[in-house]
């Protein structure tokens, strides 16, 4: 590949690697870049990984077209770039190595020789004339090894940037540059922000038209974009508005707190909320996002009088890379001696310019009413700027709008051995008609969810306006695990062996589960239709009709609190907990409204 008229790319792509530097997942492989400058003198810029010796030498021979190679410029001694120095010197015995003094010391460690009779030692401000092209050498210690130099070609205005401006991924795969370059930079170079800042100041004095890194694509357009990102990353500034929640959870209670906080943050106008389960996510991506966003929430459990191992590892990654200039909030969980918040603060004590949120959520095993208030307070605190800038956010996130969606009401029937079961749902919809597919969404805590996942079948009974409140009490207010919902109730059966209602419905459908979608608290069953019958032409019962004509009016006179809009249950108190579940109909706090006189 031609970079310029005189500069040719001779690097290789590696799709056999799974972990770069033994820790970074690289699903799209890696590129090991090397370049050839052909002038009166011919210079090679770096070599490649040892597994690609012959491919690289073939690329070099093809590009030189028989010309003598005069110089090998070694900018960086990591083996993925330097492994073929000895082989190169065997194949090109007349060539001279050009590199820094520290690099030659490393060569002796790697190859048993420092090429004293075939070398040129260069430092800051030194040059090498090739003819039209003069190479200017700039020292870049600790970006990210101490021997590193970068090289500027004043003829074609090319900066050979060593590991700077590199990224994960092979060159024959198209992907977003910033995402993989950020993960690469934070993971590998992140600790050395001050040194990168020094190098950027030197680069600012150069007229650069092209950047040729040792990993990733050659950069030729919009160089200001890449330089600006490197300035942000190396100064530990905030790149994007948003909040990262990094958590570990043993039995799900801490995860529940994280999910509640995420919902509140979005409601209060946070433009981006990213969640990382540290036990399962790519640790490097979690670290990348911690440096990308301005706010970080750490949520974990006390574990062996310390904190959970994945959180401990995550914080170590942050501190090793000079994490700073951020707002941090803490959520801890501990059944008898919670120490997580204190431990996390101690681990971060040497990080510069860390502002801690005033609110710390401290959970004792499971979430309490106090925790709900803490989570809400923490969300408001973290979103104070968004709420101040856009007061209309509260209106834009008015979840009462959901009640304007038209819902039908249904009894879903299933079976546990010989025992029939059923429940009330309002989340049935046709999602495609070719083929016919019906989606039914059910709360995971419902016994019917368990039965349908086991059997893969169900019946959906479409309630008509003839349905009485007794139907809702029978199928909606109790669990089929402890109550026989079909006791003293007439049963008819469809071809799949499941019950369907003999009255109060206008139709039923027998469904076979084809796909299951995990929605967190709920599961969505995507189903094919195996049988369908119209029983009557009476109008379908809607949620609105139920509210206005079927549900008894609750006796709220003289009472203060909240009333369930589904069944009329009254919760007396000044505050309704966010995770309150109606003891009668099992609907959550979203289906309660304040009692007004």
Coordinates of C-alpha atoms in Angstrom, one line a residue:
X1 CA 0.0 0.0 0.0
X2 CA 1.4 3.4 -1.0
X3 CA 1.4 6.0 1.7
X4 CA 3.1 8.6 -0.5
X5 CA 5.0 8.4 -3.7
X6 CA 8.1 7.3 -1.8
X7 CA 6.7 5.7 1.3
X8 CA 5.1 2.2 1.2
X9 CA 3.3 0.2 3.9
X10 CA 4.8 -3.2 4.4
X11 CA 3.1 -4.3 7.6
X12 CA 1.0 -7.4 8.4
X13 CA -2.4 -8.3 9.8
X14 CA -2.8 -10.8 12.6
X15 CA -6.1 -12.6 12.9
X16 CA -4.7 -15.4 15.0
X17 CA -4.3 -13.4 18.2
X18 CA -7.0 -13.5 20.9
X19 CA -5.4 -11.4 23.6
X20 CA -3.0 -8.5 22.9
X21 CA -0.3 -8.2 25.5
X22 CA -1.9 -11.2 27.2
X23 CA -4.9 -9.3 28.5
X24 CA -6.8 -7.2 25.9
X25 CA -9.4 -8.9 23.9
X26 CA -9.0 -8.2 20.1
X27 CA -11.9 -9.7 18.3
X28 CA -10.8 -8.0 15.0
X29 CA -7.2 -8.9 15.3
X30 CA -4.2 -6.6 15.2
X31 CA -2.0 -4.9 12.7
X32 CA 1.8 -4.7 13.0
X33 CA 2.8 -1.8 10.9
X34 CA 6.2 -1.3 9.1
X35 CA 7.0 1.2 6.4
X36 CA 9.6 1.5 3.6
X37 CA 11.0 4.9 2.5
X38 CA 12.7 4.8 -0.9
X39 CA 15.0 7.6 -1.7
X40 CA 18.7 7.8 -2.6
X41 CA 19.1 5.9 0.6
X42 CA 16.4 3.3 1.6
X43 CA 15.1 3.1 5.1
X44 CA 12.8 0.6 6.8
X45 CA 10.7 1.9 9.7
X46 CA 10.4 -0.9 12.4
X47 CA 9.8 -4.7 12.0
X48 CA 6.8 -6.9 13.0
X49 CA 5.9 -9.7 15.3
X50 CA 8.0 -12.9 15.1
X51 CA 5.1 -15.0 13.8
X52 CA 5.1 -13.0 10.6
X53 CA 8.8 -13.0 9.8
X54 CA 8.5 -14.4 6.3
X55 CA 5.4 -12.5 5.3
X56 CA 7.0 -9.3 6.3
X57 CA 10.3 -10.0 4.6
X58 CA 8.3 -10.9 1.4
X59 CA 6.5 -7.6 1.6
X60 CA 9.8 -5.8 2.1
X61 CA 11.5 -7.5 -0.9
X62 CA 8.5 -6.8 -3.1
X63 CA 8.5 -3.1 -2.2
X64 CA 12.2 -2.6 -2.6
X65 CA 12.2 -4.1 -6.1
X66 CA 15.9 -5.2 -5.7
X67 CA 17.1 -1.9 -4.2
X68 CA 19.7 -2.0 -1.4
X69 CA 18.3 -1.3 2.1
X70 CA 20.5 1.1 4.0
X71 CA 18.8 1.6 7.3
X72 CA 16.5 0.0 9.8
X73 CA 15.0 2.7 12.0
X74 CA 13.9 1.1 15.3
X75 CA 11.5 3.4 17.2
X76 CA 10.2 1.0 19.8
X77 CA 11.6 -2.3 21.2
X78 CA 8.4 -4.1 22.2
X79 CA 8.7 -7.5 20.5
X80 CA 5.6 -7.0 18.3
X81 CA 7.7 -4.4 16.5
X82 CA 11.3 -5.5 17.1
X83 CA 11.2 -9.3 17.0
X84 CA 12.7 -9.4 13.5
X85 CA 15.7 -7.1 14.0
X86 CA 18.2 -10.0 14.0
X87 CA 16.6 -11.7 11.1
X88 CA 16.6 -8.4 9.1
X89 CA 20.3 -7.9 9.8
X90 CA 21.0 -11.4 8.5
X91 CA 19.1 -10.8 5.3
X92 CA 20.5 -7.3 4.8
X93 CA 24.1 -7.5 6.1
X94 CA 25.0 -4.0 4.7
X95 CA 22.2 -2.2 6.6
X96 CA 22.7 0.0 9.6
X97 CA 20.4 0.2 12.6
X98 CA 19.3 3.7 13.7
X99 CA 17.8 3.9 17.2
X100 CA 18.1 5.4 20.7
X101 CA 20.8 4.5 23.2
X102 CA 18.3 2.8 25.5
X103 CA 17.0 0.7 22.5
X104 CA 20.4 -0.6 21.8
X105 CA 20.8 -1.7 25.4
X106 CA 17.5 -3.6 25.0
X107 CA 18.7 -5.2 21.8
X108 CA 21.6 -6.8 23.7
X109 CA 19.0 -8.2 26.1
X110 CA 16.8 -9.6 23.3
X111 CA 19.4 -10.7 20.8
X112 CA 22.7 -10.9 22.6
X113 CA 24.3 -8.0 20.7
X114 CA 23.9 -4.2 20.5
X115 CA 25.2 -4.0 16.9
X116 CA 28.0 -1.7 17.9
X117 CA 29.7 -2.0 14.5
X118 CA 26.5 -1.4 12.5
X119 CA 24.5 1.3 14.3
X120 CA 23.8 5.0 14.6
X121 CA 22.6 6.3 18.0
X122 CA 20.2 9.2 17.7
X123 CA 18.5 11.4 20.2
X124 CA 16.4 14.6 20.4
X125 CA 16.9 16.8 17.4
X126 CA 19.2 14.4 15.5
X127 CA 18.5 13.9 11.7
X128 CA 19.2 11.3 9.0
X129 CA 19.4 12.4 5.4
X130 CA 18.1 10.0 2.8
X131 CA 18.1 12.3 -0.2
X132 CA 14.9 14.3 -0.6
X133 CA 13.8 13.0 2.7
X134 CA 15.3 14.0 6.0
X135 CA 14.2 12.2 9.1
X136 CA 14.0 14.2 12.3
X137 CA 14.1 12.2 15.5
X138 CA 12.1 13.2 18.6
X139 CA 12.5 11.4 21.9
X140 CA 9.3 10.1 23.5
X141 CA 10.3 8.4 26.7
X142 CA 7.6 6.4 28.5
X143 CA 5.2 6.7 25.5
X144 CA 5.1 4.0 26.6
X145 CA 8.6 2.5 27.0
X146 CA 11.7 4.5 28.0
X147 CA 13.6 4.0 24.7
X148 CA 10.8 5.3 22.3
X149 CA 11.6 7.8 19.5
X150 CA 9.2 9.1 16.9
X151 CA 10.3 10.2 13.5
X152 CA 9.2 13.1 11.3
X153 CA 9.9 13.1 7.5
X154 CA 10.1 16.8 6.4
X155 CA 9.6 15.9 2.7
X156 CA 6.2 14.2 2.8
X157 CA 5.3 15.7 6.2
X158 CA 4.8 12.3 7.7
X159 CA 5.0 11.6 11.4
X160 CA 6.0 8.0 12.2
X161 CA 4.4 8.0 15.7
X162 CA 5.5 4.6 17.1
X163 CA 2.6 3.3 19.4
X164 CA 1.0 6.8 19.5
X165 CA -2.3 7.1 17.6
X166 CA -2.5 3.3 17.3
X167 CA -5.6 1.1 17.9
X168 CA -6.6 -2.5 18.2
X169 CA -7.9 -4.2 15.1
X170 CA -6.4 -5.5 11.8
X171 CA -6.4 -3.1 8.8
X172 CA -8.7 -5.4 6.7
X173 CA -11.6 -4.9 9.1
X174 CA -13.7 -1.7 9.1
X175 CA -14.6 -0.4 12.6
X176 CA -14.9 2.8 14.5
X177 CA -11.4 4.3 15.1
X178 CA -12.2 6.1 18.4
X179 CA -13.6 3.2 20.3
X180 CA -10.7 0.8 19.8
X181 CA -8.1 3.6 19.9
X182 CA -9.5 4.8 23.2
X183 CA -9.4 1.3 24.7
X184 CA -5.9 0.9 23.3
X185 CA -4.7 4.2 24.7
X186 CA -6.2 4.0 28.1
X187 CA -5.1 0.4 28.6
X188 CA -1.6 0.7 27.3
X189 CA -0.5 4.3 27.5
X190 CA -3.0 5.7 30.0
X191 CA -0.6 5.9 32.9
X192 CA 1.8 8.2 31.0
X193 CA -0.5 11.2 30.3
X194 CA 2.2 13.8 31.2
X195 CA 4.7 12.2 28.8
X196 CA 2.1 12.2 26.0
X197 CA 1.3 15.8 26.7
X198 CA 5.0 16.6 26.3
X199 CA 5.1 14.8 23.0
X200 CA 2.0 16.6 21.7
X201 CA 3.7 19.9 22.4
X202 CA 6.6 18.8 20.3
X203 CA 4.2 17.6 17.6
X204 CA 2.4 21.0 17.6
X205 CA 5.6 22.6 16.1
X206 CA 5.5 20.2 13.1
X207 CA 3.6 20.5 9.8
X208 CA 2.0 17.1 9.8
X209 CA 0.0 15.8 6.8
X210 CA 0.0 12.1 7.6
X211 CA 0.4 10.0 10.8
X212 CA 1.9 6.5 10.4
X213 CA 1.4 4.5 13.7
X214 CA 2.8 1.1 14.5
X215 CA -0.8 -0.2 15.0
X216 CA -4.0 0.7 13.2
X217 CA -4.6 2.7 10.1
X218 CA -2.5 5.4 8.5
X219 CA -4.2 8.7 9.3
X220 CA -4.4 11.2 6.5
X221 CA -7.6 13.3 7.0
X222 CA -9.0 15.4 9.8
X223 CA -5.9 15.0 11.9
X224 CA -7.1 17.7 14.3
X225 CA -9.8 15.2 15.4
X226 CA -7.2 12.6 16.4
X227 CA -4.9 15.1 18.0
X228 CA -7.7 16.6 20.0
X229 CA -8.7 13.1 21.4
X230 CA -5.2 12.4 22.4
X231 CA -5.1 15.8 24.2
X232 CA -8.3 14.9 26.1
X233 CA -7.1 11.4 27.0
X234 CA -3.6 12.4 28.1
X235 CA -4.8 15.4 30.2
X236 CA -7.4 13.2 31.9
X237 CA -10.2 15.5 30.8
X238 CA -13.8 14.5 30.3
X239 CA -14.5 13.3 26.7
X240 CA -18.2 12.7 26.9
X241 CA -21.1 13.7 29.1
X242 CA -22.4 10.6 30.9
X243 CA -22.2 8.3 33.8
X244 CA -20.6 4.8 34.1
X245 CA -22.0 2.4 36.7
X246 CA -19.5 -0.4 37.4
X247 CA -20.8 -3.1 39.7
X248 CA -20.5 -6.6 41.1
X249 CA -23.4 -8.4 42.6
X250 CA -23.5 -11.8 44.3
X251 CA -27.2 -12.5 44.8
X252 CA -28.8 -9.7 42.8
X253 CA -29.6 -7.1 45.4
X254 CA -26.7 -4.8 44.4
X255 CA -27.7 -5.3 40.8
X256 CA -31.3 -4.3 41.7
X257 CA -29.9 -1.1 43.2
X258 CA -27.9 -0.4 40.1
X259 CA -31.0 -0.9 37.9
X260 CA -33.0 1.4 40.0
X261 CA -30.3 4.1 39.9
X262 CA -30.0 3.7 36.1
X263 CA -33.7 4.3 35.7
X264 CA -33.6 7.4 37.9
X265 CA -30.5 8.8 36.1
X266 CA -32.3 8.6 32.7
X267 CA -35.4 10.1 34.2
X268 CA -33.4 13.1 35.5
X269 CA -31.9 13.8 32.1
X270 CA -28.5 12.0 32.1
X271 CA -27.6 11.9 28.4
X272 CA -25.7 8.6 28.6
X273 CA -25.7 5.8 31.3
X274 CA -23.4 2.9 30.8
X275 CA -23.5 -0.2 33.0
X276 CA -20.7 -2.7 33.4
X277 CA -21.1 -6.0 35.3
X278 CA -17.4 -6.4 36.2
X279 CA -17.7 -10.1 36.5
X280 CA -18.9 -10.5 32.9
X281 CA -17.9 -7.5 30.8
X282 CA -14.6 -6.8 29.1
X283 CA -12.5 -5.2 31.9
X284 CA -10.6 -3.0 29.4
X285 CA -13.9 -1.5 28.1
X286 CA -15.0 -0.8 31.6
X287 CA -11.8 1.0 32.3
X288 CA -12.1 2.9 29.0
X289 CA -15.5 4.2 29.9
X290 CA -14.4 5.2 33.4
X291 CA -11.9 7.6 31.7
X292 CA -14.4 8.6 29.0
X293 CA -17.2 9.9 31.2
X294 CA -17.1 12.5 34.0
X295 CA -19.0 10.5 36.6
X296 CA -18.4 7.0 38.0
X297 CA -20.6 5.0 40.3
X298 CA -18.9 2.0 42.0
X299 CA -21.3 -0.6 43.5
X300 CA -20.1 -3.7 45.2
X301 CA -20.3 -6.0 48.2
X302 CA -18.1 -6.5 51.3
X303 CA -16.3 -9.7 50.6
X304 CA -13.8 -11.5 53.0
X305 CA -13.5 -8.2 54.9
X306 CA -12.5 -6.5 51.7
X307 CA -14.4 -5.9 48.4
X308 CA -15.5 -8.3 45.7
X309 CA -12.4 -9.4 43.6
X310 CA -13.6 -8.0 40.2
X311 CA -14.2 -4.6 41.7
X312 CA -10.8 -4.7 43.4
X313 CA -9.2 -5.5 40.1
X314 CA -11.2 -2.7 38.3
X315 CA -10.1 -0.1 40.8
X316 CA -6.5 -1.3 40.5
X317 CA -6.7 -0.7 36.8
X318 CA -8.0 2.8 37.4
X319 CA -5.3 3.8 39.9
X320 CA -2.5 2.3 37.8
X321 CA -3.5 4.6 35.0
X322 CA -3.7 7.8 37.1
X323 CA -7.4 8.0 37.3
X324 CA -8.3 11.6 38.2
X325 CA -10.6 14.7 37.7
X326 CA -13.8 12.7 38.2
X327 CA -16.9 12.6 40.4
X328 CA -17.3 9.2 42.1
X329 CA -20.3 7.8 43.9
X330 CA -20.4 4.7 46.0
X331 CA -22.9 2.0 46.6
X332 CA -22.1 -0.7 49.2
X333 CA -23.8 -3.9 50.3
X334 CA -23.0 -5.8 53.5
X335 CA -25.1 -8.2 55.6
X336 CA -23.3 -7.7 58.9
X337 CA -20.2 -5.5 58.6
X338 CA -20.3 -3.3 55.4
X339 CA -16.8 -2.1 54.6
X340 CA -17.0 -1.7 50.8
X341 CA -17.4 2.1 50.6
X342 CA -14.6 2.7 53.1
X343 CA -12.4 0.2 51.2
X344 CA -13.1 1.8 47.8
X345 CA -12.3 5.3 49.1
X346 CA -9.0 4.0 50.6
X347 CA -8.0 2.5 47.3
X348 CA -8.7 5.7 45.5
X349 CA -7.0 8.0 48.0
X350 CA -4.0 8.8 45.8
X351 CA -6.1 9.7 42.8
X352 CA -6.1 13.5 42.1
X353 CA -9.1 15.7 42.0
X354 CA -11.7 13.1 42.9
X355 CA -15.0 14.6 44.1
X356 CA -17.2 12.2 46.1
X357 CA -21.0 12.4 45.9
X358 CA -22.6 13.4 49.2
X359 CA -24.9 10.4 49.1
X360 CA -23.5 6.9 49.7
X361 CA -26.0 4.1 49.4
X362 CA -25.4 1.5 52.1
X363 CA -27.4 -1.6 51.7
X364 CA -27.9 -4.2 54.4
X365 CA -28.4 -7.4 52.4
X366 CA -31.6 -6.4 50.6
X367 CA -32.9 -2.9 49.6
X368 CA -34.9 -1.0 52.2
X369 CA -37.2 2.0 52.0
X370 CA -34.2 4.1 53.2
X371 CA -32.1 2.8 50.3
X372 CA -34.8 3.8 47.8
X373 CA -34.6 7.3 49.1
X374 CA -30.8 7.2 49.0
X375 CA -30.8 6.0 45.4
X376 CA -33.2 8.8 44.4
X377 CA -31.1 11.4 46.2
X378 CA -27.9 10.1 44.6
X379 CA -29.5 10.3 41.1
X380 CA -30.7 13.9 41.7
X381 CA -27.2 14.8 43.0
X382 CA -25.4 13.3 40.0
X383 CA -27.9 14.8 37.6
X384 CA -28.1 18.3 39.2
X385 CA -26.4 20.0 36.3
X386 CA -28.7 18.3 33.7
X387 CA -31.8 19.2 35.8
X388 CA -30.7 22.8 36.1
X389 CA -29.9 23.1 32.4
X390 CA -33.1 21.5 31.2
X391 CA -35.9 21.9 33.7
X392 CA -38.2 20.4 31.0
X393 CA -36.6 17.0 31.5
X394 CA -39.1 16.1 34.2
X395 CA -41.9 16.7 31.7
X396 CA -40.1 14.9 29.0
X397 CA -39.8 11.9 31.2
X398 CA -43.3 11.7 32.6
X399 CA -43.9 8.0 32.6
X400 CA -47.7 8.6 33.0
X401 CA -47.6 8.7 29.2
X402 CA -47.3 5.0 29.3
X403 CA -50.9 4.7 30.6
X404 CA -52.1 6.2 27.3
X405 CA -51.0 3.2 25.4
X406 CA -54.0 1.0 24.5
X407 CA -54.0 -2.3 26.3
X408 CA -56.3 -5.3 26.1
X409 CA -56.7 -7.6 29.1
X410 CA -56.1 -11.4 28.9
X411 CA -56.0 -14.5 30.9
X412 CA -53.0 -16.6 30.0
X413 CA -53.4 -20.3 30.9
X414 CA -50.7 -22.9 31.3
X415 CA -50.2 -26.1 33.3
X416 CA -48.2 -27.7 36.1
X417 CA -48.6 -31.4 35.6
X418 CA -52.3 -32.1 36.1
X419 CA -52.9 -28.7 37.7
X420 CA -54.2 -25.8 35.5
X421 CA -52.9 -22.3 36.2
X422 CA -53.6 -18.8 34.8
X423 CA -52.8 -15.2 35.3
X424 CA -54.0 -11.7 34.1
X425 CA -51.7 -9.9 31.6
X426 CA -52.1 -6.8 29.5
X427 CA -49.0 -7.3 27.4
X428 CA -50.0 -9.4 24.4
X429 CA -49.4 -8.1 20.9
X430 CA -49.0 -9.4 17.3
X431 CA -45.5 -8.6 16.2
X432 CA -45.5 -10.1 12.7
X433 CA -48.0 -11.6 10.4
X434 CA -45.7 -13.5 8.0
X435 CA -45.2 -15.7 9.8
X436 CA -47.8 -15.0 12.5
X437 CA -45.9 -14.3 15.7
X438 CA -47.5 -13.2 19.1
X439 CA -45.4 -11.6 21.9
X440 CA -46.5 -12.3 25.5
X441 CA -44.5 -10.6 28.3
X442 CA -44.7 -11.9 31.8
X443 CA -43.0 -10.9 35.1
X444 CA -40.4 -13.5 36.0
X445 CA -41.7 -13.6 39.6
X446 CA -45.0 -15.0 38.4
X447 CA -45.4 -18.8 38.7
X448 CA -46.8 -18.9 35.1
X449 CA -43.5 -17.5 33.7
X450 CA -41.8 -20.6 35.2
X451 CA -44.4 -23.0 33.8
X452 CA -44.3 -21.6 30.3
X453 CA -40.5 -21.6 30.2
X454 CA -40.7 -25.3 31.1
X455 CA -43.5 -26.4 28.8
X456 CA -43.1 -23.9 25.9
X457 CA -46.9 -23.6 25.4
X458 CA -49.7 -21.4 26.6
X459 CA -53.2 -20.2 25.8
X460 CA -54.2 -16.6 25.6
X461 CA -57.8 -15.9 26.5
X462 CA -59.0 -12.5 25.2
X463 CA -61.4 -11.1 27.9
X464 CA -64.6 -9.5 26.7
X465 CA -66.5 -6.6 28.3
X466 CA -68.6 -9.3 29.9
X467 CA -65.8 -10.3 32.3
X468 CA -66.5 -9.6 35.9
X469 CA -64.2 -8.4 38.7
X470 CA -64.3 -12.0 40.1
X471 CA -62.3 -13.0 37.0
X472 CA -59.6 -10.5 37.9
X473 CA -59.6 -11.6 41.5
X474 CA -59.4 -15.3 40.6
X475 CA -56.5 -15.0 38.1
X476 CA -54.8 -11.8 39.2
X477 CA -54.6 -11.6 43.0
X478 CA -53.0 -14.9 44.0
X479 CA -50.2 -17.2 43.0
X480 CA -51.0 -20.5 41.3
X481 CA -48.2 -22.1 43.3
X482 CA -50.3 -21.9 46.5
X483 CA -53.9 -21.6 45.1
X484 CA -55.8 -23.7 42.6
X485 CA -57.2 -20.9 40.4
X486 CA -59.5 -23.3 38.5
X487 CA -61.1 -24.7 41.6
X488 CA -64.9 -24.8 41.1
X489 CA -64.4 -23.2 37.7
X490 CA -65.6 -24.8 34.4
X491 CA -62.8 -25.9 32.2
X492 CA -62.7 -26.4 28.4
X493 CA -59.5 -27.7 26.7
X494 CA -57.8 -26.8 23.4
X495 CA -55.9 -29.3 21.3
X496 CA -52.7 -28.6 23.2
X497 CA -54.3 -29.9 26.4
X498 CA -54.4 -26.5 28.2
X499 CA -57.6 -24.9 29.6
X500 CA -59.4 -22.0 28.1
X501 CA -62.2 -20.0 29.7
X502 CA -65.8 -21.1 28.9
X503 CA -67.2 -17.6 29.2
X504 CA -66.2 -13.9 29.5
X505 CA -63.9 -14.2 26.5
X506 CA -64.4 -13.4 22.8
X507 CA -61.6 -15.6 21.5
X508 CA -58.6 -17.6 22.5
X509 CA -55.3 -18.6 20.9
X510 CA -53.0 -21.6 21.6
X511 CA -49.4 -20.5 21.3
X512 CA -46.1 -22.4 21.0
X513 CA -42.9 -20.5 22.2
X514 CA -40.4 -20.0 19.4
X515 CA -38.1 -17.6 21.1
X516 CA -37.5 -16.1 24.5
X517 CA -36.2 -12.6 25.2
X518 CA -34.8 -11.8 28.7
X519 CA -35.9 -8.3 29.6
X520 CA -34.5 -8.2 33.1
X521 CA -37.5 -8.3 35.4
X522 CA -39.7 -9.8 32.7
X523 CA -39.5 -12.4 30.0
X524 CA -40.9 -12.0 26.5
X525 CA -42.2 -15.1 24.8
X526 CA -42.3 -14.9 21.0
X527 CA -44.8 -17.5 19.9
X528 CA -46.4 -19.1 16.8
X529 CA -50.1 -19.8 16.7
X530 CA -51.1 -23.4 16.8
X531 CA -54.9 -22.9 17.2
X532 CA -57.2 -19.9 17.3
X533 CA -61.0 -19.6 17.8
X534 CA -63.5 -16.8 17.9
X535 CA -66.0 -17.5 20.7
X536 CA -68.2 -14.4 20.4
X537 CA -68.3 -10.9 18.9
X538 CA -68.6 -9.1 22.2
X539 CA -66.1 -6.1 22.4
X540 CA -62.7 -6.8 23.9
X541 CA -62.0 -5.7 27.5
X542 CA -59.5 -2.9 27.5
X543 CA -57.5 -1.5 30.4
X544 CA -59.5 1.7 30.2
X545 CA -62.9 -0.2 30.2
X546 CA -61.7 -2.2 33.3
X547 CA -60.8 1.0 35.1
X548 CA -64.0 2.8 34.4
X549 CA -66.6 0.0 34.5
X550 CA -65.3 -3.2 36.3
X551 CA -62.9 -2.3 39.0
X552 CA -64.7 -1.4 42.3
X553 CA -64.2 2.2 43.5
X554 CA -61.7 2.1 46.4
X555 CA -62.9 3.4 49.8
X556 CA -60.4 6.2 50.1
X557 CA -62.4 8.6 52.2
X558 CA -60.5 9.9 55.2
X559 CA -57.4 8.0 54.1
X560 CA -53.9 9.4 53.2
X561 CA -51.6 7.5 50.9
X562 CA -51.7 5.7 47.6
X563 CA -54.2 3.6 45.8
X564 CA -53.5 0.7 43.3
X565 CA -55.1 1.6 39.9
X566 CA -55.4 -2.1 39.2
X567 CA -57.2 -3.6 42.2
X568 CA -57.9 -0.6 44.5
X569 CA -55.6 -1.7 47.3
X570 CA -54.8 1.2 49.5
X571 CA -51.2 1.8 50.9
X572 CA -51.3 4.3 53.7
X573 CA -48.2 6.4 54.2
X574 CA -46.5 9.6 53.1
X575 CA -44.1 7.9 50.7
X576 CA -44.6 4.8 48.5
X577 CA -41.4 2.8 48.2
X578 CA -40.2 2.6 44.6
X579 CA -40.1 -1.2 44.6
X580 CA -43.4 -1.7 46.5
X581 CA -45.5 -4.5 45.1
X582 CA -49.3 -4.6 45.6
X583 CA -50.1 -7.6 47.9
X584 CA -53.3 -8.3 46.0
X585 CA -52.6 -7.9 42.3
X586 CA -48.8 -8.0 42.4
X587 CA -48.5 -4.8 40.3
X588 CA -45.6 -2.4 41.1
X589 CA -45.4 1.2 42.4
X590 CA -45.9 2.5 38.9
X591 CA -49.6 1.4 39.0
X592 CA -50.3 3.4 42.2
X593 CA -51.5 6.9 42.4
X594 CA -51.8 9.4 45.3
X595 CA -55.1 9.6 47.1
X596 CA -56.7 12.9 46.5
X597 CA -59.9 14.2 48.2

